[in-house]
Amino acid sequence: MENTANSGNTALIHDPSTYLIEKEPYYVPVGNEITLFEAAYDNHLPLLLKGPTGCGKTRFMEYMAWRLQRPMVTVSCHDDLTTSDLVGRYLVKQGETVWVDGPLTRAVRTGGICYLDEIVEARKDTMVVIHPLADDRRIMPIDKLGQLLEAPDSFCLAISYNPGYQSVLKELKQSTRQRFVAIEFDYPKPSLERQIIIHETGLDEAITDKLLKLADMTRNLKGNGLEEGASTRLLVHAGKLIAKGVEPRAACQGAIALALTDDSDMIAAINELIGALF
Amino acid sequence: MKASVQPYSQEILLERLEELYEVEFTWLKVDPLVAVLVNLDRNTQDFILGWAMRLLTTNVYISHEFIIRVVEALDRLERRVIEAWAVHAADTFDQQGLRPALLVIQQVDAFLEHAHAHAEGITFAEVESILSTFVCGLSGRRLKLAQGDTVYTDSETLYLPNITAKLVKSKDNFLLCKAQVAFMWAQTRFGSFRVDFTTAFTDYPDKEQALAAFHALDTLRLEAYMERELPGLWRDMQRIEQLRLDEVREEEGVCNMPLQGIWATCRGVLHTPSATVDDVLALVPQVLGLPIPQPVYQTRLNPEAVMTCMLARMEREKILLRVKLSELAKEMRGEEETPPDLPLSREEEEKKEVAPPEFELREVPEGQGMELVLDDKPIAPPEEVKQLITSIMLDWGDVPPEMLVAAGPGEYDPSLYQKEEKDIEDVWKGIYHEDGAFLYREWDFARQHYRKNWCVLRELEISPGDPVFVDKVLDKYQGMIKHLRRTFEAMRDENRLLKRQSQGDDVDIDALVEALADSRDGREMSDKLFQHMHRADRSMAVMFMVDMSGSTKGWINDAEREALVMLCEVLEKLGDRYAIYGFSGIGRKRCEIYRIKSFDDPYNAQTKARIAGITPKDYTRLGVAIRHLTEKLNGVDAKTRLLITLSDGKPEDYFDIYNTQYGIEDTRQALFEARRTGIHPFCITIDQRGKDYLPHMYGHANWVEIDDVKKLPLKVADIYRRLTTR
């Protein structure tokens, strides 16, 4: 089953710039991505992870952070994200202005991994701030402080994006993308996906195979009314519900059909597919 | 309690029907209709008369026949199903004329034969969308759903009848449709058609009987596949079959027998996963002459349709795959085509003669299907090639190696595998009238239903006009344009620094100093100490729909063109995305849309020439134009989408029903549809009588009338400004 580090009722407080993942996250390599990542890391090259949602990009980053034993700072990008949100800003505390580092600055200072998730969601002008960090200079100027940070060897910059969105607004600028080593992710092959689901949910093979078949069916619908097919993550969600004793049809409807779309006809059609399988 | 309403008396019915059918002119007999209606309760009488009136707007004979036949249907069917039946008749009239439509009405007996008493039937329209998506989710060839007379497939399209009412409850009837669709999918997916129907049954004295036996045996084989592949559906299929058997038993008193004897043996053989259609063929002689089991979900086998469709497809796809592979090979090997006018060097000449690239299909070790290999390297084929390979494997059982050899240059005539592109102008005139045109439905308010595929629309190019026109306009309105540009520039939402915010990127020093001073004085300190950069986000797309009807000739046309020039001038300043299309046409079969500026066209000399080239054409069939342009507008990514119509009058068409309330209602419906997709429609008219019909079509606040045509150019930009600012 998935590792849940905190089994108590209160949240554990960690400082993201020093927190190290202790337990190995469950990750099955699909290809040569681990070697590629390590080689890029050793050569101070930034990384770009491409792939559809829920195919394991973030899990891969967690795994690499554990493997390299570096703290990882994750920023989920959105269109209101400003440069100050990444670099840092002055705040007012008791009548004094105090500088507070942003997550990117913190990662640079402590030599951690900064992972900018879904980078295309952020505005293009915000992202220019990572450019000097992403080429061989590996520096980060902070004008407001009058500082120039030179990143330590252990610092690593990684960004992720989903090229599936068919919108011109959600494309990566050439000047940004051409600084990165890209690793492509896709849904794992069926045998691997089966192994992942069984590991994460503890279900038996028969029902796992049905989940995989359903995933295939929804992936057939991509471009025919669905933007994306069911990701491995959704399958794991459905699987976990089933393992807890939820009736398979209901579990798949909640974790897959309703999670994929809001279109009522499409939901009805996916429910019919679910009904045909289970 | 509500007092029960008295039914109409014989006299009243007679009077109403005589009036309705104008018996002095049509000579239709209404006495039998009165006899039918007089014994019914008032509610039913109203229902029938209501539908008879709706059908009357389509055709008087259909309406007349409807009343005669409806009583038989009344006892046995839900009203919803009767409605569907009536609409089907009206649709048939629209598409095929009176005789077939009358047949639909008259053959209610044939229809009822399959229909269960008091059935909650389910119509094709109700299942189409869901089951189309359902079948798309299943693997294999992409299959389409269409309405047909019976349930069968030609191996590309799955036909379902207009109404399915074999079972009592609508839920079960839906399941039946789903089971039939899945069953037909299984036929294409698991090789039921890999049989040469022309020769396979010639040795049997009774070919029909042999075919029926084949189909029944194949059904057993496919049932096993269903059980393995779609166990949930298989359970449902067994349940609805049981429902039907129970009914048969009740009605006929026969005991429901499970499959016995030879049939049971056959099923044992065909239920093994390795059973193929050849095994089915081999078993046919054993069951000849025996009563044939027919489960409720069994579809009709139509060997002729399958053979015709399949042979054409096999021929086409054989070529298409080789052509696509040659494109793929070029891409993979990075070959560049030598321009034909350059003489080839000797080396190149030799290279050209080298055998065409050969691909290979290899089985992936983990049993996950096949992969395409070129030069010993696996490659990821594009989606269309994948589909093609799947389709070929379904037809041939395998991909023959000769099909994996890329086609040489010019080996095939493109007409063999492509649909021929015809010149639009020719098509418009000739018999291929509807080829490649857009078909749109139209709302018939009398029928309270859409007329399907009623309007034929084409996008045409406008011939460019006098390029000097735009300059003249710019000259004429020089001062005005300057003023408008300034106004529009001010509207441009630019990045600006907002001071004294409670959150922001930076500390607002002025605010902080003030706040500190306040706090020293003992006053409360403000929390608005930050400055925030507000970013421009004017995400607007606007579609201008320009009336090009004959009535705009003269002043109006000039004013329209001038208005468009001024609009373009100021919109370029504003930076909103905009498109301009003209519309006209004559009759429902000839609706025309003229592209003046698409969203992607720049405002350049060509666009200006097209604006100058706007000329009055024919009529104003508004609904179809709105539907077409709504689709275009919805393809644009913007937060706010506006559809602005420039018009000079009511919707109208050449001697057509469109000139009546029908046209207004259809336009209103088209605007409803647009609004439902998030578009804001607005109308600018110069028709003085606009207030009579525009509020009904656009709503009270969404139109404006300009009393003087000459003011149009000045007003339009101004109206746009008011519409798009808060």
Short mmCIF file of C-alpha atoms in Angstrom, two decimals, chain B residues 2 4 10 25 134-135 146 191 220 224 233 238 272 321 352 357 394 408-409 453 468 470 478 491 504 532 560 648:
data_model
loop_
_atom_site.label_atom_id
_atom_site.label_comp_id
_atom_site.label_asym_id
_atom_site.label_seq_id
_atom_site.Cartn_x
_atom_site.Cartn_y
_atom_site.Cartn_z
CA LYS B 2 -60.71 19.67 -10.65
CA SER B 4 -63.69 16.61 -15.21
CA GLN B 10 -69.87 14.81 -32.33
CA PHE B 25 -61.23 22.07 -51.14
CA PHE B 134 -20.21 3.81 -25.84
CA VAL B 135 -19.24 2.04 -29.05
CA ALA B 146 -27.45 5.61 -37.71
CA GLY B 191 -14.46 -11.73 -37.35
CA LEU B 220 -23.58 -18.43 -29.73
CA ALA B 224 -19.02 -16.38 -25.34
CA LEU B 233 -23.33 -6.39 -20.18
CA GLN B 238 -29.26 -12.67 -20.04
CA THR B 272 -14.00 -22.13 -26.42
CA LEU B 321 -2.00 1.93 -45.89
CA LYS B 352 15.45 6.19 -56.60
CA PRO B 357 10.88 0.70 -47.76
CA LEU B 394 -10.28 -6.95 -38.59
CA GLY B 408 6.23 4.09 -54.71
CA PRO B 409 5.81 7.68 -55.84
CA ASN B 453 -30.63 18.24 -41.92
CA VAL B 468 -9.84 52.40 -53.05
CA VAL B 470 -11.47 51.75 -47.72
CA GLN B 478 -11.08 61.07 -40.75
CA MET B 491 -10.66 51.09 -23.19
CA GLY B 504 0.41 42.37 -3.42
CA HIS B 532 -0.21 44.94 -6.84
CA GLU B 560 -22.70 48.52 -43.75
CA ASP B 648 -32.02 45.49 -42.16
#
